[in-house]
Coordinates of C-alpha atoms and ligand atoms in Angstrom, one line a residue:
M323 CA -117.6 -8.6 -72.3
N324 CA -119.6 -7.9 -69.3
Q325 CA -118.8 -8.6 -65.7
A326 CA -121.0 -11.7 -65.4
Q327 CA -119.3 -13.3 -68.4
I328 CA -115.8 -12.6 -67.1
F329 CA -116.8 -14.0 -63.6
L330 CA -117.7 -17.2 -65.4
I331 CA -114.4 -17.4 -67.2
A332 CA -112.6 -16.6 -63.9
E333 CA -114.2 -19.7 -62.4
N334 CA -111.9 -21.8 -64.5
F335 CA -108.7 -20.4 -63.0
E336 CA -107.0 -21.3 -59.6
F337 CA -107.9 -18.0 -58.1
I338 CA -108.1 -17.6 -54.4
G339 CA -111.7 -16.6 -53.5
T340 CA -114.7 -15.4 -55.4
P341 CA -114.6 -12.7 -58.0
I342 CA -116.2 -9.5 -56.8
S343 CA -115.2 -6.9 -59.4
V344 CA -113.8 -6.5 -62.9
T345 CA -112.1 -3.5 -64.5
E346 CA -111.0 -3.3 -68.1
C347 CA -107.6 -2.1 -68.9
T348 CA -107.7 -0.1 -72.2
T349 CA -104.1 0.9 -72.7
G350 CA -102.6 -2.1 -74.6
H351 CA -102.9 -2.1 -78.4
I352 CA -103.1 -5.8 -78.9
N353 CA -104.8 -8.1 -76.3
S354 CA -107.9 -7.5 -74.2
T355 CA -107.0 -7.1 -70.5
Y356 CA -109.2 -7.2 -67.3
F357 CA -108.3 -6.8 -63.7
V358 CA -110.3 -9.2 -61.5
D359 CA -110.5 -8.8 -57.7
C360 CA -111.4 -11.9 -55.7
T361 CA -112.3 -12.1 -52.0
S362 CA -112.0 -14.9 -49.5
D363 CA -111.3 -15.3 -45.8
Q364 CA -107.7 -14.6 -46.6
G365 CA -108.7 -11.1 -47.8
L366 CA -108.4 -9.6 -51.3
S367 CA -106.6 -11.4 -54.1
R368 CA -106.1 -9.6 -57.4
Y369 CA -105.5 -11.1 -60.9
V370 CA -105.0 -10.0 -64.5
M371 CA -107.0 -11.9 -67.1
Q372 CA -106.2 -11.5 -70.8
I373 CA -107.7 -12.6 -74.1
V374 CA -104.7 -13.3 -76.3
N375 CA -105.1 -11.8 -79.8
T376 CA -104.8 -15.0 -81.7
S377 CA -105.0 -13.3 -85.1
I378 CA -101.6 -11.8 -84.2
F379 CA -100.2 -14.6 -81.9
K380 CA -101.2 -17.5 -84.1
K381 CA -99.7 -20.1 -81.8
P382 CA -100.7 -18.9 -78.3
D383 CA -99.5 -22.1 -76.7
E384 CA -96.0 -21.4 -77.9
V385 CA -96.3 -17.9 -76.5
M386 CA -97.4 -19.2 -73.1
Q387 CA -94.5 -21.7 -73.0
N388 CA -92.1 -18.8 -73.8
I389 CA -93.6 -16.8 -70.9
L390 CA -93.3 -19.8 -68.5
H391 CA -89.6 -20.3 -69.4
V392 CA -88.8 -16.6 -69.1
T393 CA -90.6 -16.0 -65.8
K394 CA -89.1 -19.1 -64.3
H395 CA -85.6 -18.0 -65.3
I396 CA -86.1 -14.6 -63.8
E397 CA -87.7 -16.0 -60.6
G398 CA -84.5 -18.1 -60.2
K399 CA -82.4 -15.0 -60.5
L400 CA -84.5 -13.1 -58.0
L401 CA -84.5 -16.0 -55.5
A402 CA -80.7 -16.4 -55.8
S403 CA -80.1 -12.8 -55.1
G404 CA -82.6 -12.6 -52.3
A405 CA -84.8 -10.1 -54.2
D406 CA -88.6 -10.0 -54.1
A407 CA -89.5 -13.0 -56.3
E408 CA -93.2 -12.5 -55.7
R409 CA -93.4 -9.1 -57.2
G410 CA -90.2 -9.1 -59.3
T411 CA -91.7 -11.2 -62.2
L412 CA -95.0 -12.1 -63.6
H413 CA -96.6 -15.3 -62.2
V414 CA -98.9 -17.3 -64.5
V415 CA -102.0 -18.6 -62.7
F416 CA -103.0 -22.0 -64.1
T417 CA -106.5 -23.3 -64.7
K418 CA -108.2 -25.7 -62.3
N419 CA -107.3 -28.4 -64.9
G420 CA -103.6 -27.6 -64.6
H421 CA -103.4 -25.8 -67.9
Y422 CA -101.7 -22.4 -68.6
A423 CA -104.7 -21.2 -70.6
Y424 CA -108.4 -21.5 -70.9
V425 CA -110.2 -21.5 -74.2
D426 CA -113.9 -20.5 -73.8
E427 CA -116.9 -21.5 -75.9
E428 CA -116.3 -18.8 -78.4
G429 CA -112.7 -19.8 -78.9
N430 CA -111.2 -16.9 -76.9
Y431 CA -107.8 -17.9 -75.5
W432 CA -107.6 -16.7 -71.9
R433 CA -104.5 -16.5 -69.6
A434 CA -104.2 -15.2 -66.1
Y435 CA -101.5 -13.6 -63.9
K436 CA -101.2 -12.6 -60.3
F437 CA -101.6 -8.8 -60.1
V438 CA -98.4 -7.1 -59.1
E439 CA -99.3 -5.4 -55.8
D440 CA -98.2 -1.9 -54.6
A441 CA -96.9 -1.0 -58.0
T442 CA -98.1 1.3 -60.8
C443 CA -98.0 1.2 -64.6
Y444 CA -97.5 4.8 -66.0
Q445 CA -98.6 6.2 -69.4
A446 CA -96.2 9.1 -69.3
V447 CA -92.7 9.8 -67.9
E448 CA -93.1 12.3 -65.0
S449 CA -89.4 13.0 -64.2
E450 CA -85.9 12.3 -65.2
E451 CA -85.4 10.3 -62.0
M452 CA -88.4 8.1 -62.9
F453 CA -87.0 7.4 -66.4
T454 CA -83.6 6.5 -65.1
K455 CA -85.3 3.9 -62.9
V456 CA -87.2 2.6 -65.8
G457 CA -84.0 2.3 -67.9
K458 CA -82.3 0.6 -65.0
A459 CA -85.1 -2.0 -64.8
F460 CA -85.2 -2.7 -68.5
G461 CA -81.4 -3.0 -68.6
N462 CA -81.5 -5.3 -65.6
F463 CA -84.2 -7.4 -67.2
Q464 CA -81.9 -7.9 -70.2
R465 CA -79.0 -8.7 -67.9
Q466 CA -81.1 -11.3 -66.1
L467 CA -81.7 -13.0 -69.4
A468 CA -78.0 -12.8 -70.5
D469 CA -77.5 -16.5 -69.6
F470 CA -80.9 -17.7 -70.7
D471 CA -81.0 -20.4 -73.3
A472 CA -82.8 -18.7 -76.1
S473 CA -83.0 -21.9 -78.1
V474 CA -86.0 -23.0 -76.0
L475 CA -88.0 -20.0 -77.2
F476 CA -90.4 -20.1 -80.1
E477 CA -90.4 -17.0 -82.3
S478 CA -93.7 -15.4 -81.2
I479 CA -93.9 -12.9 -84.1
P480 CA -91.3 -13.6 -86.8
N481 CA -89.3 -10.6 -88.0
F482 CA -90.7 -8.5 -85.2
H483 CA -88.0 -5.8 -85.2
N484 CA -86.7 -6.5 -88.7
T485 CA -87.0 -3.0 -90.0
E486 CA -86.3 -3.9 -93.6
D487 CA -89.2 -6.4 -93.4
R488 CA -91.5 -3.8 -91.9
F489 CA -90.6 -1.5 -94.8
N490 CA -91.4 -4.3 -97.3
Q491 CA -94.7 -4.9 -95.5
F492 CA -95.4 -1.2 -95.9
I493 CA -94.7 -1.4 -99.6
T494 CA -97.1 -4.3 -100.0
A495 CA -99.8 -2.5 -98.0
M496 CA -99.3 0.6 -100.2
E497 CA -99.6 -1.5 -103.4
N498 CA -102.6 -3.4 -102.2
N499 CA -104.3 -0.3 -100.9
A500 CA -106.8 -2.6 -99.2
A501 CA -108.7 0.2 -97.4
G502 CA -108.6 2.7 -100.3
R503 CA -106.6 5.2 -98.2
R504 CA -103.4 5.5 -100.2
E505 CA -104.3 8.8 -101.9
S506 CA -104.9 10.5 -98.6
V507 CA -101.5 9.7 -97.2
H508 CA -99.3 10.8 -100.0
D509 CA -97.0 12.9 -97.8
E510 CA -96.5 10.2 -95.2
I511 CA -95.7 7.6 -97.9
A512 CA -93.1 9.9 -99.4
F513 CA -91.6 10.5 -95.9
V514 CA -91.1 6.8 -95.5
L515 CA -89.7 6.2 -99.0
R516 CA -87.1 8.8 -98.5
R517 CA -85.8 6.9 -95.5
Q518 CA -85.7 3.4 -97.0
E519 CA -81.9 3.0 -96.6
T520 CA -82.0 3.7 -92.9
C521 CA -84.2 0.6 -92.5
S522 CA -81.2 -1.6 -93.0
Y523 CA -79.1 -0.1 -90.2
I524 CA -79.7 -2.8 -87.5
N525 CA -80.0 -5.7 -89.9
E526 CA -76.6 -4.9 -91.5
R527 CA -74.9 -4.7 -88.1
I528 CA -76.3 -7.9 -86.8
A529 CA -75.5 -9.7 -90.1
D530 CA -71.8 -8.6 -90.0
G531 CA -71.4 -9.1 -86.3
R532 CA -70.9 -5.5 -85.3
I533 CA -73.9 -5.7 -83.0
P534 CA -74.5 -9.0 -81.1
L535 CA -77.8 -10.8 -80.8
R536 CA -79.1 -10.9 -77.2
V537 CA -82.3 -12.1 -75.6
T538 CA -84.3 -8.9 -75.6
H539 CA -87.8 -7.8 -74.5
N540 CA -88.7 -6.1 -77.7
D541 CA -91.6 -4.0 -76.4
T542 CA -90.1 -1.8 -73.8
K543 CA -92.6 1.0 -73.7
L544 CA -93.2 2.7 -70.3
N545 CA -96.5 1.0 -69.8
N546 CA -94.9 -2.5 -69.9
I547 CA -93.2 -2.0 -66.6
M548 CA -94.5 -1.7 -63.0
L549 CA -92.9 0.8 -60.7
D550 CA -93.0 0.3 -57.0
N551 CA -95.3 2.7 -55.3
E552 CA -93.0 3.4 -52.4
T553 CA -89.5 3.5 -54.0
G554 CA -90.4 4.3 -57.6
E555 CA -88.0 1.5 -58.7
G556 CA -89.0 -0.6 -61.8
I557 CA -90.1 -3.7 -59.9
C558 CA -91.5 -5.9 -62.6
V559 CA -91.3 -6.0 -66.4
I560 CA -94.5 -7.2 -68.0
D561 CA -95.9 -8.0 -71.5
L562 CA -93.4 -10.8 -72.1
V563 CA -94.9 -12.1 -75.3
T564 CA -92.2 -10.7 -77.5
V565 CA -89.1 -11.8 -75.6
M566 CA -86.9 -13.2 -78.4
P567 CA -83.4 -12.9 -79.7
G568 CA -82.9 -9.3 -80.8
S569 CA -80.8 -6.2 -80.6
V570 CA -80.3 -4.0 -77.6
L571 CA -80.9 -1.1 -79.9
A572 CA -84.6 -2.1 -80.2
D573 CA -85.1 -2.2 -76.4
F574 CA -83.3 1.1 -75.9
G575 CA -85.0 2.7 -79.0
D576 CA -88.6 1.6 -78.1
S577 CA -88.3 3.1 -74.6
I578 CA -87.0 6.3 -76.0
R579 CA -89.6 6.8 -78.7
F580 CA -92.3 6.4 -76.1
G581 CA -90.9 7.8 -72.9
A582 CA -88.6 10.5 -74.1
S583 CA -91.3 12.0 -76.3
S584 CA -92.8 15.2 -75.0
A585 CA -96.3 14.0 -75.8
A586 CA -98.6 10.9 -76.0
E587 CA -98.1 8.5 -78.9
D588 CA -101.3 9.7 -80.5
E589 CA -101.1 13.4 -79.8
T590 CA -102.3 15.2 -82.9
D591 CA -101.0 18.7 -82.1
L592 CA -97.5 18.0 -83.6
D593 CA -96.0 21.2 -82.2
K594 CA -96.2 19.5 -78.9
V595 CA -94.3 16.4 -80.1
F596 CA -90.5 16.4 -79.8
V597 CA -87.8 14.3 -78.2
R598 CA -86.8 15.5 -74.7
L599 CA -83.0 15.2 -74.7
E600 CA -82.9 15.3 -70.9
M601 CA -85.1 12.2 -70.9
F602 CA -83.0 10.5 -73.5
D603 CA -80.0 11.1 -71.2
A604 CA -81.9 10.0 -68.1
F605 CA -82.9 6.7 -69.7
A606 CA -79.5 6.0 -71.2
K607 CA -77.9 6.5 -67.8
G608 CA -80.2 3.9 -66.1
F609 CA -80.2 1.5 -68.9
I610 CA -76.4 1.3 -69.2
E611 CA -76.1 0.9 -65.5
G612 CA -78.9 -1.8 -65.4
L613 CA -76.9 -3.7 -68.0
D614 CA -73.9 -3.4 -65.6
H615 CA -71.8 -2.0 -68.4
S616 CA -71.9 -5.2 -70.4
L617 CA -72.7 -3.3 -73.7
T618 CA -70.0 -3.2 -76.3
E619 CA -68.7 0.2 -77.4
E620 CA -70.4 -0.3 -80.8
E621 CA -73.7 -0.9 -79.1
I622 CA -73.4 2.2 -77.0
R623 CA -72.4 4.3 -80.0
S624 CA -75.4 3.1 -81.9
L625 CA -78.0 3.8 -79.2
P626 CA -79.1 7.1 -80.7
M627 CA -79.6 5.4 -84.1
G628 CA -81.6 2.7 -82.2
A629 CA -83.9 5.4 -80.9
Y630 CA -84.3 6.9 -84.3
I631 CA -84.9 3.6 -86.1
L632 CA -87.4 2.2 -83.7
T633 CA -89.4 5.5 -83.9
L634 CA -89.3 5.2 -87.7
E635 CA -90.2 1.6 -87.6
T636 CA -93.1 2.1 -85.3
G637 CA -94.4 5.0 -87.5
I638 CA -94.1 2.7 -90.5
R639 CA -96.1 0.0 -88.7
F640 CA -98.9 2.4 -87.8
L641 CA -99.0 3.7 -91.4
T642 CA -99.0 0.2 -92.8
D643 CA -101.9 -0.7 -90.5
Y644 CA -103.8 2.4 -91.6
L645 CA -103.3 1.4 -95.2
N646 CA -104.5 -2.2 -94.4
G647 CA -107.6 -0.9 -92.8
D648 CA -106.7 -1.1 -89.1
T649 CA -106.3 -4.9 -88.8
Y650 CA -103.5 -5.0 -86.2
F651 CA -103.5 -2.2 -83.6
R652 CA -106.6 -1.5 -81.5
T653 CA -107.9 1.9 -82.6
S654 CA -110.5 4.2 -81.1
Y655 CA -111.5 6.2 -84.3
S656 CA -110.9 5.8 -88.0
Q657 CA -107.8 8.1 -88.2
H658 CA -106.2 6.8 -85.1
N659 CA -103.4 4.8 -86.8
L660 CA -102.7 7.7 -89.1
D661 CA -102.5 10.1 -86.2
R662 CA -100.0 7.8 -84.5
A663 CA -97.9 7.5 -87.6
R664 CA -97.8 11.3 -88.1
N665 CA -96.8 11.6 -84.4
Q666 CA -94.0 9.1 -84.8
F667 CA -92.8 10.8 -88.0
K668 CA -92.7 14.2 -86.2
L669 CA -90.4 12.6 -83.6
V670 CA -88.3 11.1 -86.4
A671 CA -87.8 14.5 -88.0
D672 CA -86.9 16.0 -84.6
M673 CA -84.4 13.2 -83.9
E674 CA -82.8 13.9 -87.3
Q675 CA -82.2 17.5 -86.1
K676 CA -81.0 16.4 -82.7
M677 CA -78.8 13.4 -83.8
D678 CA -75.5 15.3 -83.0
Q679 CA -76.8 16.2 -79.6
M680 CA -77.9 12.6 -78.8
N681 CA -74.5 11.3 -80.0
Q682 CA -72.8 13.9 -77.7
I683 CA -74.9 12.7 -74.7
I684 CA -73.9 9.1 -75.4
Q685 CA -70.2 10.0 -75.5
K686 CA -70.0 10.2 -71.8
Y687 CA -71.1 6.6 -71.4
L688 CA -68.3 5.2 -73.6
Ligands
GN1_1415 C1 -98.0 -2.7 -79.1 O1 -99.1 -4.5 -76.8 P1 -98.5 -3.1 -76.5 O2 -99.6 -2.1 -76.5 O3 -97.7 -3.1 -75.3 C2 -97.0 -3.5 -80.0 C3 -95.6 -2.8 -79.9 C4 -95.7 -1.4 -80.4 C5 -96.7 -0.7 -79.5 C6 -97.0 0.7 -79.9 C7 -97.0 -7.3 -79.9 O4 -97.5 -2.9 -77.8 O5 -94.7 -3.5 -80.8 O6 -94.5 -0.7 -80.3 O7 -98.0 -1.4 -79.5 N1 -96.9 -4.9 -79.6 C8 -97.0 -5.9 -80.5 O8 -97.6 1.4 -78.9 O9 -97.1 -5.7 -81.7
MG1416 MG1 -98.4 -3.7 -73.2

């Protein structure tokens, strides 16, 4: 979409001022995101506009209602504790008609947020200190939701972190072979099949009560949090579409697979891809602290397995999408999902080697 078109869409929202510039954000894998700057006699006001991917989020109104519930709850917590309620949570900007979304002539489903000022979204962890702060903020986010009534939430993506279900979807994709790519990924398929049993790890523990259900974020990668430019603290957790009942292992694991990796998620030189144990430790420290030591012993003990399973699950999802012909994640070239899958599987293999060390690190938090 060009600038003029986006300016026209922006007209529909309660923005302060007139739009003067648009920048596209290209890092998310699902929705289309634009930063819109507006000017008025009050100065510059900045906003984030997104087209929700409605082939993935089939009921976008339900997603928006979830987001409104969650952000309101967090705002209440921030106000009660005297924290910065303006920057500490996302704020949905309504349309001039008082609606939380705008559907354009082509059927695109638009939503808007206030831009979180004086904060940065990073694509790679730059220091242990930084990752401890990220962990603390994601842990704190979950703690803020500990007394949130999850029964008001719609399930935005059913079975989102049901690893067994992800495995079954992979089997279906392999059998359908929709994109005719199966023969070219023989080794990757074998890699997943050898690990089928592990896919039940979280499900089993939730089913028998060893691991409790909590309200979790479910997409805790580094670029879903804004860090304050001055203090470096994680000021605002974003991308709230997948907030749902889930396991703490998923939130911990997803952060590790992305942030503790030595390389980008689509790095193709696999010698450069491994898990950085010092980053694993740094995140664990912050996360457990952010949760104010409310995790059960069983949860803490299982954190290394959470990291391992989320990495495997994400690799399975990338490989499944490759087999399906790239219908889910945004890709930049035809092998992109395969490269991402191989990258995740390299991390999985590395974590298998380092499982004892990860368990040892976690010991000190018990
Ligand atoms: C997607 O939307 P984004 O880019 O923050 C995906 C996550 C994956 C991640 C892999 C709703 O996250 O589950 O872990 O890509 N989000 C959804 O990078 O599927
Ligand atoms: Mg995101």
